[in-house]
Tab-separated table of C-alpha atoms in Angstrom:
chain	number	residue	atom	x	y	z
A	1	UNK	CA	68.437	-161.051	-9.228
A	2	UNK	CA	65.829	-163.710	-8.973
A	3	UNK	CA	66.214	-167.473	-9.528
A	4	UNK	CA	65.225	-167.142	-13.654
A	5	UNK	CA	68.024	-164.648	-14.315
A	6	UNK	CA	70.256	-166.495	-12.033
A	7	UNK	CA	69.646	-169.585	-14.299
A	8	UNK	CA	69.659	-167.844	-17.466
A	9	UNK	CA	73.031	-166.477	-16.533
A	10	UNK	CA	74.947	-169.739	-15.106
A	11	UNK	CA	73.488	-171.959	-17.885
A	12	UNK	CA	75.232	-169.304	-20.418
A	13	UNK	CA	78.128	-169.693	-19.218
A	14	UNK	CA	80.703	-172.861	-21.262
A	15	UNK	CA	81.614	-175.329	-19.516
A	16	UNK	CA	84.500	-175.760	-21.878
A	17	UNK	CA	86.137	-172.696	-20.349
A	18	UNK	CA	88.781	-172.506	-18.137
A	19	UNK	CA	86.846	-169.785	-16.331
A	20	UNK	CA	84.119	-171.679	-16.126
A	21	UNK	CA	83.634	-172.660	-12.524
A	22	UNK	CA	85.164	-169.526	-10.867
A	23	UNK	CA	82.030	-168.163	-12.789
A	24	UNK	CA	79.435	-170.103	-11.562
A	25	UNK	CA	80.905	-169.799	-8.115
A	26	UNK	CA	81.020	-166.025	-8.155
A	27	UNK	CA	77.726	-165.321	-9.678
A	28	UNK	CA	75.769	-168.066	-7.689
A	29	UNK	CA	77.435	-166.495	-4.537
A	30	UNK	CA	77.083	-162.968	-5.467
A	31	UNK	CA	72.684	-163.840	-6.812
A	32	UNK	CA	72.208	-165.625	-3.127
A	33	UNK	CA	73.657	-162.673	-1.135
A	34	UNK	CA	71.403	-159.877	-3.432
A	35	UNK	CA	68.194	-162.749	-2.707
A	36	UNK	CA	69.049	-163.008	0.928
A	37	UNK	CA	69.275	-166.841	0.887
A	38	UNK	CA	70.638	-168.233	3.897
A	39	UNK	CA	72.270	-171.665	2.371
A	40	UNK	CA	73.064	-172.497	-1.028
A	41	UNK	CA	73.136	-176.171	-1.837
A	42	UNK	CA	75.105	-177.394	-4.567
A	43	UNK	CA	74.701	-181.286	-5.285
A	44	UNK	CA	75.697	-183.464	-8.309
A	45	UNK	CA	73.241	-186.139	-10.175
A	46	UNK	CA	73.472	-188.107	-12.327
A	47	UNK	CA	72.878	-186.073	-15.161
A	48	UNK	CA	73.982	-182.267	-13.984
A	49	UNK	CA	74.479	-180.366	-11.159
A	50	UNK	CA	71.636	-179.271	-8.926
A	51	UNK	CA	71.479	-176.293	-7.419
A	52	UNK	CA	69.159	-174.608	-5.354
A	53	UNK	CA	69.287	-171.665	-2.483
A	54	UNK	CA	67.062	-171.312	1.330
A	55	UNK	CA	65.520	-168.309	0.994
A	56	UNK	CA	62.651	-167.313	4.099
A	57	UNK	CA	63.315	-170.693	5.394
A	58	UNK	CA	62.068	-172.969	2.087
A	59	UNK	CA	64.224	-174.433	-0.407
A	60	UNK	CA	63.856	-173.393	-3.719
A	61	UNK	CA	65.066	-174.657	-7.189
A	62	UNK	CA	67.765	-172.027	-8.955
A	63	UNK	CA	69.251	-174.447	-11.914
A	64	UNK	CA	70.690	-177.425	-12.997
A	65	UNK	CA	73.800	-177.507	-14.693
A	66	UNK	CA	75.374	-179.504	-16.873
A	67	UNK	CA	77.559	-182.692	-15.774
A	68	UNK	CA	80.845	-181.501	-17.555
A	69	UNK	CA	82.446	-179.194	-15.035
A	70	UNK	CA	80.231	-179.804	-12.110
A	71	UNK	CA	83.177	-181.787	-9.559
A	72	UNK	CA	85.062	-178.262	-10.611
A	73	UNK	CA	82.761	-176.405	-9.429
A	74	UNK	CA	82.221	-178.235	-5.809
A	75	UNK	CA	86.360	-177.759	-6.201
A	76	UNK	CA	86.118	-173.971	-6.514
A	77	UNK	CA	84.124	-174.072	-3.150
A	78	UNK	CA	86.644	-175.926	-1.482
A	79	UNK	CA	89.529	-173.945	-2.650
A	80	UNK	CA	87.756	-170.530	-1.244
A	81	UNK	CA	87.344	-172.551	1.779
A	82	UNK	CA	90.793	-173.543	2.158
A	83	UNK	CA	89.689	-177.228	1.832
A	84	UNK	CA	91.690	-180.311	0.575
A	85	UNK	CA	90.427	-180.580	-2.779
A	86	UNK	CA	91.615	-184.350	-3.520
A	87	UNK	CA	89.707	-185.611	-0.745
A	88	UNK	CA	86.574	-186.053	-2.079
A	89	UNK	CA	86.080	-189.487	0.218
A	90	UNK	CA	85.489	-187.483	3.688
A	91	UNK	CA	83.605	-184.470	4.808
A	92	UNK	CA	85.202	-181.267	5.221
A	93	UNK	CA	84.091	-177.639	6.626
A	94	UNK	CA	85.723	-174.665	6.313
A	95	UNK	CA	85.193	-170.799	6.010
A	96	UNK	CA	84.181	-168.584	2.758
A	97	UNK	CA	86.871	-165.774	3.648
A	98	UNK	CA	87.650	-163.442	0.311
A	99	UNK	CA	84.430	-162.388	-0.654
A	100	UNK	CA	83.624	-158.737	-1.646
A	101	UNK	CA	81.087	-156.786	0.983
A	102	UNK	CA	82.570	-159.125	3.942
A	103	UNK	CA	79.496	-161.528	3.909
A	104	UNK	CA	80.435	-164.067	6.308
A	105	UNK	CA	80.108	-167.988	4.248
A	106	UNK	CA	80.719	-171.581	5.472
A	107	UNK	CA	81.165	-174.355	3.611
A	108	UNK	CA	80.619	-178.223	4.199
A	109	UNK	CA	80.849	-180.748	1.808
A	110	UNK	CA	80.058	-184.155	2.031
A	111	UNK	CA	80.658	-187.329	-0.775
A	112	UNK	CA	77.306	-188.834	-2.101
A	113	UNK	CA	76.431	-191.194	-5.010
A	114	UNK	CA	77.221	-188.905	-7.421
A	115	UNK	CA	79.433	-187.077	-5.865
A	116	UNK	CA	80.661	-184.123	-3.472
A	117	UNK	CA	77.633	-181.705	-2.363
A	118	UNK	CA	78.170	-178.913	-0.761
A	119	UNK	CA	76.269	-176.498	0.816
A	120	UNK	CA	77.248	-172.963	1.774
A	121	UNK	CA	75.680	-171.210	4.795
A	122	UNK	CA	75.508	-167.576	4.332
A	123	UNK	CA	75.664	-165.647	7.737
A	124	UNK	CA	73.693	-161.943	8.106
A	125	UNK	CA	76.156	-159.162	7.011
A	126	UNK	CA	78.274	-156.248	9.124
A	127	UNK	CA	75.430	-154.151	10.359
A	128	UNK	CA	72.524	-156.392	10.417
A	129	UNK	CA	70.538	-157.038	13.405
A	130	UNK	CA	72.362	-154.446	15.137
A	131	UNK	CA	70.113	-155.014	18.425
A	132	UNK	CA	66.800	-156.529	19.913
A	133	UNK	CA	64.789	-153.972	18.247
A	134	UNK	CA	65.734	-154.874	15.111
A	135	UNK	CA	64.350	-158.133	15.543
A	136	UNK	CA	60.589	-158.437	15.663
A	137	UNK	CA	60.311	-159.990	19.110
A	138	UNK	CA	57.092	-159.449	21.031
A	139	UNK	CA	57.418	-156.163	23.091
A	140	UNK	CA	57.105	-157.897	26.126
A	141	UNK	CA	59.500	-160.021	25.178
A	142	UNK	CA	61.784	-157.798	24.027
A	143	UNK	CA	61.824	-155.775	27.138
A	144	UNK	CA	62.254	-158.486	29.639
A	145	UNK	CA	65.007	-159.891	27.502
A	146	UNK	CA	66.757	-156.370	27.556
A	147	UNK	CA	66.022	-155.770	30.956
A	148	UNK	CA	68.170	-159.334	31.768
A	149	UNK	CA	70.587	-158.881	29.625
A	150	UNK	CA	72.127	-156.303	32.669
A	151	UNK	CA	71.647	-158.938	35.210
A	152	UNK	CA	75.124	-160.340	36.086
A	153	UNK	CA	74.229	-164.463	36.370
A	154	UNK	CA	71.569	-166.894	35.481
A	155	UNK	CA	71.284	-168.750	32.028
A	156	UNK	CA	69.415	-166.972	29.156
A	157	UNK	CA	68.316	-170.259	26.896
A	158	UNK	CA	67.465	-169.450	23.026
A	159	UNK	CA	65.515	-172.497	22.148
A	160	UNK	CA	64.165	-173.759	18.684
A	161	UNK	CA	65.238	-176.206	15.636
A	162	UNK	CA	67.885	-175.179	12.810
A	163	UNK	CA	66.954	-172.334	11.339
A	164	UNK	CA	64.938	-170.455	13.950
A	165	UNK	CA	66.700	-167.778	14.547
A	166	UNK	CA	68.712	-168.575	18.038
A	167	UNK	CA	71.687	-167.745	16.991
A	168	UNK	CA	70.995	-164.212	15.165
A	169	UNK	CA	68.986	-163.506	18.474
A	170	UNK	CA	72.041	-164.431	20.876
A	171	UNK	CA	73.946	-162.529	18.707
A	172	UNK	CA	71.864	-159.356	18.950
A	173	UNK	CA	72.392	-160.067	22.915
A	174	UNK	CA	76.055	-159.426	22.437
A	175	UNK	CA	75.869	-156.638	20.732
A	176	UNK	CA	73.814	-155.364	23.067
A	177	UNK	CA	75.392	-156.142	25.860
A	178	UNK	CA	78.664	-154.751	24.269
A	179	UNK	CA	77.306	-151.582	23.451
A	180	UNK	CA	75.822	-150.958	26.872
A	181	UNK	CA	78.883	-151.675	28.832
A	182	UNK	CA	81.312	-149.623	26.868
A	183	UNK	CA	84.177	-151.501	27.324
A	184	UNK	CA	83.013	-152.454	30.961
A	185	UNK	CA	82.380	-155.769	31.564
A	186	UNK	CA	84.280	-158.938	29.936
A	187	UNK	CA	82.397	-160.601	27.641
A	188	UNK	CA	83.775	-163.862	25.721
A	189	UNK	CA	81.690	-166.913	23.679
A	190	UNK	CA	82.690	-170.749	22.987
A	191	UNK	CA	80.927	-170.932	19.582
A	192	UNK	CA	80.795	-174.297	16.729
A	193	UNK	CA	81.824	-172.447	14.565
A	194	UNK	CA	81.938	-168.547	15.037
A	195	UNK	CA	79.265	-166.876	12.764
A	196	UNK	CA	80.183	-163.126	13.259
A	197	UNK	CA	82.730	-160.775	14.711
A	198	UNK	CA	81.742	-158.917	16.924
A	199	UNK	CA	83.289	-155.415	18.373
A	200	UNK	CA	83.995	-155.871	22.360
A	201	UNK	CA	83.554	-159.858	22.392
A	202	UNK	CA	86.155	-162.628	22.988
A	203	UNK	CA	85.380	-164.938	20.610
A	204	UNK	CA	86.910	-168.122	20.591
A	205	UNK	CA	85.791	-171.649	18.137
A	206	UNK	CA	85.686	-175.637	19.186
A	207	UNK	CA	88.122	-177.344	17.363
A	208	UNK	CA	87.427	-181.246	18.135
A	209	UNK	CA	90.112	-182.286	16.405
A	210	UNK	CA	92.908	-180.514	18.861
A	211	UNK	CA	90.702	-181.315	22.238
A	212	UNK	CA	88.743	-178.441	22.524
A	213	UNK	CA	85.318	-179.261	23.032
A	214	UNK	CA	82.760	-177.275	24.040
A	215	UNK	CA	83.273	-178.528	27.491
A	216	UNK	CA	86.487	-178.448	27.861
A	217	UNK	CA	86.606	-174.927	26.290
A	218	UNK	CA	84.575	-173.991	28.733
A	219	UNK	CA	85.573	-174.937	31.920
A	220	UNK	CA	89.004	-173.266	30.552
A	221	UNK	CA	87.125	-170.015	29.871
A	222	UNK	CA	85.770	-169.526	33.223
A	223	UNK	CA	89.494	-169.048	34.507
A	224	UNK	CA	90.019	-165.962	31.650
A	225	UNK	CA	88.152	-163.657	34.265
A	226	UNK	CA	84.806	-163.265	31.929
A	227	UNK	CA	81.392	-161.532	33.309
A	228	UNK	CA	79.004	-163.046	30.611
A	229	UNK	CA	79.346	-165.990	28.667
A	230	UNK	CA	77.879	-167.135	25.437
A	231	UNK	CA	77.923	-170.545	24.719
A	232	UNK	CA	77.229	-171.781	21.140
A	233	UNK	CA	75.072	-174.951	22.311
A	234	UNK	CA	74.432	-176.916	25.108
A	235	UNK	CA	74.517	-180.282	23.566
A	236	UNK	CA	75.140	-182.800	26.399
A	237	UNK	CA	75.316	-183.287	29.931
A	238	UNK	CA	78.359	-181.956	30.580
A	239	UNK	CA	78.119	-178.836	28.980
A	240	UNK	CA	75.071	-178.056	30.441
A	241	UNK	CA	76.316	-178.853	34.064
A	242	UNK	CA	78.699	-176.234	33.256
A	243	UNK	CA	76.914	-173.561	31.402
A	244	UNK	CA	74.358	-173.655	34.435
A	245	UNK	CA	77.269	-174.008	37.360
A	246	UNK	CA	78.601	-170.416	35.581
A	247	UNK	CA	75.220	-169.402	35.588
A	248	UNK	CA	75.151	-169.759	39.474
A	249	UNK	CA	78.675	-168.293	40.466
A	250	UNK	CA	78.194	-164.842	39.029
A	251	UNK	CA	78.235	-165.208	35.387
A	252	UNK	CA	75.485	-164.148	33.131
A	253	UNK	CA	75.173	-166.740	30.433
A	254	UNK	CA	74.042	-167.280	27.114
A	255	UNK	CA	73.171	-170.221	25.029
A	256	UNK	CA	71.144	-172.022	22.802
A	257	UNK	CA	69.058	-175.561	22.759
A	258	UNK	CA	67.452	-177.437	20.230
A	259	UNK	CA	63.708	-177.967	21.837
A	260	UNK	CA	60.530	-177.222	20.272
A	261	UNK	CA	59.127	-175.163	23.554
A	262	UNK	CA	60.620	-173.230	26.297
A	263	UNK	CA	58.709	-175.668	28.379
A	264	UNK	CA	60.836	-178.357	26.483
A	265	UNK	CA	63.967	-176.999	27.628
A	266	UNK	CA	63.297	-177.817	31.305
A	267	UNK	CA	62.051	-181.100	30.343
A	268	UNK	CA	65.111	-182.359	28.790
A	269	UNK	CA	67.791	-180.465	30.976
A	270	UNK	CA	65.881	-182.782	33.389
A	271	UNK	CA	66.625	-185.884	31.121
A	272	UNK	CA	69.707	-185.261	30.694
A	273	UNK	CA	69.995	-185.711	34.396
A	274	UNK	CA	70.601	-182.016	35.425
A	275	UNK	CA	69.533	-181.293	39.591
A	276	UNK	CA	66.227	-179.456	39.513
A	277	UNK	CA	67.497	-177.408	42.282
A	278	UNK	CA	70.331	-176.238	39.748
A	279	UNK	CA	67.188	-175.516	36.809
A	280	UNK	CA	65.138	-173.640	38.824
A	281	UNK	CA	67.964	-171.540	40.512
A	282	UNK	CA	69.913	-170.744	37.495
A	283	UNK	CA	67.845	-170.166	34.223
A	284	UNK	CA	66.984	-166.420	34.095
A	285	UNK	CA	64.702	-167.098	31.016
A	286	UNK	CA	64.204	-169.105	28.258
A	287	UNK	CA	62.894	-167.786	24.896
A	288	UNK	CA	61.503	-170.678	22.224
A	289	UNK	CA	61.673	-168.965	18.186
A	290	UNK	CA	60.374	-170.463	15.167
A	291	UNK	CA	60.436	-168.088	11.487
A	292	UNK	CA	56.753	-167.966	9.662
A	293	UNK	CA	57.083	-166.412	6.557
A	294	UNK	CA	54.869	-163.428	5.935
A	295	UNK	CA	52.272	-163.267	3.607
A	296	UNK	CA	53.006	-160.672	0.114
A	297	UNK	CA	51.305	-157.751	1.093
A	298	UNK	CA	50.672	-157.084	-2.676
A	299	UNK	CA	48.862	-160.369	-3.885
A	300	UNK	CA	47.447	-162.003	-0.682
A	301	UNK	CA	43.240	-163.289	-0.785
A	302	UNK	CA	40.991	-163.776	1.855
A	303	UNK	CA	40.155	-167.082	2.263
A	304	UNK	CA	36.661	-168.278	2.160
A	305	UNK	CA	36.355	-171.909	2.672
A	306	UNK	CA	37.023	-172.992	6.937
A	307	UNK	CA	38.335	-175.965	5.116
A	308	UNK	CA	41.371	-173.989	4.210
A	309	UNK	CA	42.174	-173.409	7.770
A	310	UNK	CA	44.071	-176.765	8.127
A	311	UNK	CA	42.378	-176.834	11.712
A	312	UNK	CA	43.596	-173.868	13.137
A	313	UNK	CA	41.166	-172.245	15.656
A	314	UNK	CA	41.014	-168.814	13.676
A	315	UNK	CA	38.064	-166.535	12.703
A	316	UNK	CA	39.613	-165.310	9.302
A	317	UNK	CA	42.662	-166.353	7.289
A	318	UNK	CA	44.390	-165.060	4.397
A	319	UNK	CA	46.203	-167.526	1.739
A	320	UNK	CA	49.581	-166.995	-0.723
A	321	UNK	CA	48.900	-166.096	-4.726
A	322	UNK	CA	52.359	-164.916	-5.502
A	323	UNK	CA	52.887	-162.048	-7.648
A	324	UNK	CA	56.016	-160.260	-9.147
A	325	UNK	CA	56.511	-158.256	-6.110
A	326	UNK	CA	56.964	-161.477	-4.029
A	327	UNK	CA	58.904	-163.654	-6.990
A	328	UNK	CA	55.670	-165.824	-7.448
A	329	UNK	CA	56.179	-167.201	-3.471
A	330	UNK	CA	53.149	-165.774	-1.825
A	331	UNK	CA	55.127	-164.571	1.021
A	332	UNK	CA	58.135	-161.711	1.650
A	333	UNK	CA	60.283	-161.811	4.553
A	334	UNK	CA	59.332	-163.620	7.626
A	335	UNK	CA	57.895	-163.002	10.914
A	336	UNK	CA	58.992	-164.620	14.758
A	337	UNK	CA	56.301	-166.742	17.038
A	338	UNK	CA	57.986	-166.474	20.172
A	339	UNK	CA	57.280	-167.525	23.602
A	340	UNK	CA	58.998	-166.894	26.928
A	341	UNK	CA	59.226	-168.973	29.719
A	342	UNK	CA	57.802	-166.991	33.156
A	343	UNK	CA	60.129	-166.857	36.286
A	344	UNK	CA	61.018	-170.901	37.469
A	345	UNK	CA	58.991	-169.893	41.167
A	346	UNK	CA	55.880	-170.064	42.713
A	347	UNK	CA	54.052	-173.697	41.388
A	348	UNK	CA	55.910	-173.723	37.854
A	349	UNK	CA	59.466	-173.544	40.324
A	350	UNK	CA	57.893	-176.632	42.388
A	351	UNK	CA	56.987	-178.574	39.292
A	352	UNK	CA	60.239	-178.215	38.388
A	353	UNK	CA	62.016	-179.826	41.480
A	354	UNK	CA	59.148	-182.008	41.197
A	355	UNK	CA	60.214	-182.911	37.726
A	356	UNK	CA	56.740	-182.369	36.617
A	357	UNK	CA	56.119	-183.705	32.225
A	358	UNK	CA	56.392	-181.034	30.157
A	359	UNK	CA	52.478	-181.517	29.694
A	360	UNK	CA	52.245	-180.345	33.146
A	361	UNK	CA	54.798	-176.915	33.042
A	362	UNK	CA	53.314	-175.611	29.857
A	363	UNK	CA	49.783	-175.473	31.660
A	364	UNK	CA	51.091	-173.809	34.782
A	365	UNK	CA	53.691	-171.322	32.674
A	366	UNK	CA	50.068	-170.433	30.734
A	367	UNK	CA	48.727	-170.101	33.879
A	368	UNK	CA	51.848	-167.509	35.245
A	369	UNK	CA	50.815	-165.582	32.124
A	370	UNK	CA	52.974	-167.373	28.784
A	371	UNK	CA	51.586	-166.256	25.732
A	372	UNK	CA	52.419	-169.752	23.722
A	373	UNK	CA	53.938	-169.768	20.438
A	374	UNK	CA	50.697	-171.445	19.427
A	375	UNK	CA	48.518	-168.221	20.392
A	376	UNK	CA	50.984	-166.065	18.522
A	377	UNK	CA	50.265	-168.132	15.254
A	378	UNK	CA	46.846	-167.508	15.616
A	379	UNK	CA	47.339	-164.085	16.032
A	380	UNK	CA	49.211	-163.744	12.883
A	381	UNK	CA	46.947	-165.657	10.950
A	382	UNK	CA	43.997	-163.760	12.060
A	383	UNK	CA	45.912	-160.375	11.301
A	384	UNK	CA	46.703	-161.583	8.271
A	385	UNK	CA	50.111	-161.791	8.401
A	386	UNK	CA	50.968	-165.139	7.338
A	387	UNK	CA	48.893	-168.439	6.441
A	388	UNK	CA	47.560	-171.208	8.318
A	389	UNK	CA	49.364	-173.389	5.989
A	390	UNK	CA	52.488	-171.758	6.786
A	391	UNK	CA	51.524	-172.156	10.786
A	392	UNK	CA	51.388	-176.041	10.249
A	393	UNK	CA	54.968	-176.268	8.156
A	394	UNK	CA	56.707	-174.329	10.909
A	395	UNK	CA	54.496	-175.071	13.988
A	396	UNK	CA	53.263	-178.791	12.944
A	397	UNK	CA	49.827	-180.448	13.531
A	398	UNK	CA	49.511	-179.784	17.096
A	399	UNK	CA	48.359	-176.913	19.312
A	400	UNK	CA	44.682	-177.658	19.977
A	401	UNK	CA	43.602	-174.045	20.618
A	402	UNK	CA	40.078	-172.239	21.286
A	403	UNK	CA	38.598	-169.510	19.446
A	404	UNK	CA	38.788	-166.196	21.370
A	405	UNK	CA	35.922	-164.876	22.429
C-alpha cells in the first residue's frame, strides 16, 4: 500500500465514529509495516493531524487529517502502549505489544503547541537479518567481523548516527554468535530499550527510573557469569570504563557509539578521558555504518552535466527519476558505506597512546589498508548504485577525494 491509498483510505474514514481512531491506528500501522517504514510520526497542527512515515531513511508525507478526533488518535497509541493517557503534560515511552505478525513497535510521545506527537519506531520483524550475510557489509568486512565474533574479549564498537544501522548489525552479531555456540557460551545484553528477542540471549532493559542505568546494570551483569556482552550504548565515561575493563578480563563485548568515523571513536573515547593504554589493548574492531539509498533500477539516467556531481571525485554518476516501480522516489532499498578500523598496533597503536587528532589516525588507518567510507561512496556512485546527491545527504560536504587512476 503506498502513501496515496494510505491517504485515500484514512481520510475516508468519519471522524464522527466511535471507531474512528482504532481505525486510523490500525490501518496507519498495518500500511507502514507492508511499506517497510521504520518510524511513523504522528503530530497535531493547528488545523489537522500530520502524519507522515521514514521509509529508506527520508521522511515522507502520508496525510493530514482532520482536527476533530486527532488527540484520540495520539490516545489510541498510548493505550496500545500501556501509557497514561491523561498525561498529556510529560513525555512518555512505552512498547507496541498486541499487534498481528509480532512486529516489534515503540512509542514516545511528547506535548507540543498543538499538542501530543508521537512517533512510533517500528523494529525489523522475526526472521529478518538472520546473520551478517544478510546484511550487505563489504566482504572483507564481513569476514573479519565473523571471524571476531569467536574471539572471547576485546570490544567490537558499531559506530554511526541514528539510523545507521548499529543496532540491526549488533543484533545480527547475536544471532550469530548464538547460533554458533549452540547453547555454549553465556551470552547476555544491557539494552535502552530492548529492540528484539532473541533465542539464546539474556536480555535485560535500563530502567532509570528504578536505578538501573546502563552502568550500574552493568557492573551488576559482569557478576551473572556472562562470556560476551552487548551493551546498548556507551554514552559516558563510566560506561565506557566498564564496557572496555570487560573487554580486557575475558569478555567479548559488544556495543555501539554515536561518531561519524571509526577513527572518531578513538578520538572521543580519548575525550572522554579513557587511558590509551586501555583503547589500544581492548577494542578488537570498530566498524563506522551510514544507509545510502539505492538508486531504482527501473527509472535511473545517466547524468551528463559534472555539475551534477555536487563535487564528488567520480568519473560517471547516475541521478533519481522515480517511476511506479520505485513509488515516484528515485531510489528502492538502501545500500551500507562501511569502514573498519585496522588492528590499534604498529604506528596507528602508538598514535593512539600518543593521543594523536583524529586527522592524524584516519591517515595512518588508510595507510594500514582502511578502505574509508568516503571511497565506498565513490564506488557506489560510479557503479551506479546510488547518487552523488544521496552521498552528500548521508555522508555531508566533506571527503576531499582523488579520482582513481
Amino acid at each position: 500500500m503506498d502513501e496515496t491509498s494510505v491517504a485515500d483510505r484514512l481520510k475516508a474514514l468519519n471522524p464522527g465514529n466511535p471507531q474512528y481512531a482504532p481505525e486510523v491506528v490500525d490501518a496507519l500501522l498495518a500500511a507502514a509495516v507492508a511499506a517497510g517504514a521504520s518510524d511513523v510520526h504522528v503530530q497535531p497542527i493547528e488545523n489537522g493531524l500530520d502524519v507522515r512515515w521514514r521509509v529508506d531513511g527520508v521522511l515522507q508525507a502520508v496525510a493530514t487529517l482532520p482536527r476533530q478526533g486527532a488527540p484520540n488518535v495520539v490516545a489510541r497509541l498510548k493505550v496500545l502502549a500501556e501509557l497514561l493517557t491523561y498525561r498529556t503534560d510529560v513525555p512518555q515511552e512505552g512498547r507496541i505489544r498486541r499487534l498481528p505478525g509480532r512486529v516489534e513497535m515503540r512509542l514516545s510521545t511528547f506535548p507540543t503547541l498543538h499538542g501530543e506527537k508521537a512517533v512510533v519506531r517500528i523494529f525489523a520483524g522475526p526472521g529478518r537479518f538472520l546473520g551478517l550475510a544478510d546484511l550487505g557489509l563489504p566482504d572483507e568486512i564481513r569476514d573479519n567481523l565473523s571471524r571476531l565474533l569467536d574471539e572471547t574479549s576485546g570490544a567490537i564498537v558499531l559506530a554511526g548516527p541514528a539510523g545507521s544501522g548499529k543496532t540491526t548489525t549488533i543484533y545480527a552479531c547475536l544471532r550469530e554468535i548464538a547460533r554458533r555456540s549452540e547453547g555454549r557460551r553465556s551470552l547476555a545484553t544491557l539494552e535502552d530499550p530492548i529492540e528484539s528477542a532473541i533465542d539464546g540471549v539474556s536480555q535485560s532493559q535500563v530502567d532509570a527510573a528504578a536505578g538501573l542505568t546502563l552502568d550500574v546494570g552493568l557492573r551488576a551483569l559482569l557478576r551473572q557469569d556472562p562470556e560476551v556482552l552487548a551493551v546498548g550504548e556507551i554514552r559516558d565515561r563510566a560506561t565506557a570504563e566498564t564496557t572496555l575493563q570487560a573487554a580486557l578480563t575475558g569478555h567479548l563485548t559488544l556495543t555501539t557509539f554515536h561518531a561519524g568515523s571509526a577513527c572518531e571513536v578513538v578520538g572521543r573515547l580519548l575525550d572522554m578521558g579513557i587511558e590509551p593504554y586501555a583503547i589500544r589493548s581492548g577494542l578488537r574492531a570498530v566498524v563506522a555504518l551510514r544507509l545510502a539509498r539505492r538508486l531504482c533500477a527501473e527509472c535511473s539516467k545517466p547524468i551528463g552535466d559534472r555539475a551534477e556531481f555536487l563535487g564528488l571525485p567520480v568519473r560517471s554518476a547516475r541521478a533519481p527519476v522515480g517511476c511506479a516501480a520505485c513509488k515516484g522516489t528515485g531510489y528502492s532499498g538502501r545500500l551500507v558505506l562501511a569502514e573498519m578500523l585496522p588492528p590499534l598496533d604498529d604506528d596507528l597503536g602508538r598514535a593512539v597512546l600518543e593521543r594523536a587528532d583524529v586527522r592524524r589516525m584516519e591517515e595512518l588507518a588508510v595507510a594500514a589498508g582502511m578502505t574509508t567510507r568516503w571511497v565506498r561512496a565513490r564506488e557506489a556512485v560510479e557503479q551506479g548504485s546510488t547518487s552523488p546527491a544521496e552521498v552528500r545527504r548521508v555522508l555531508g560536504m566533506g571527503g576531499d577525494l582523488p579520482i582513481p587512476d
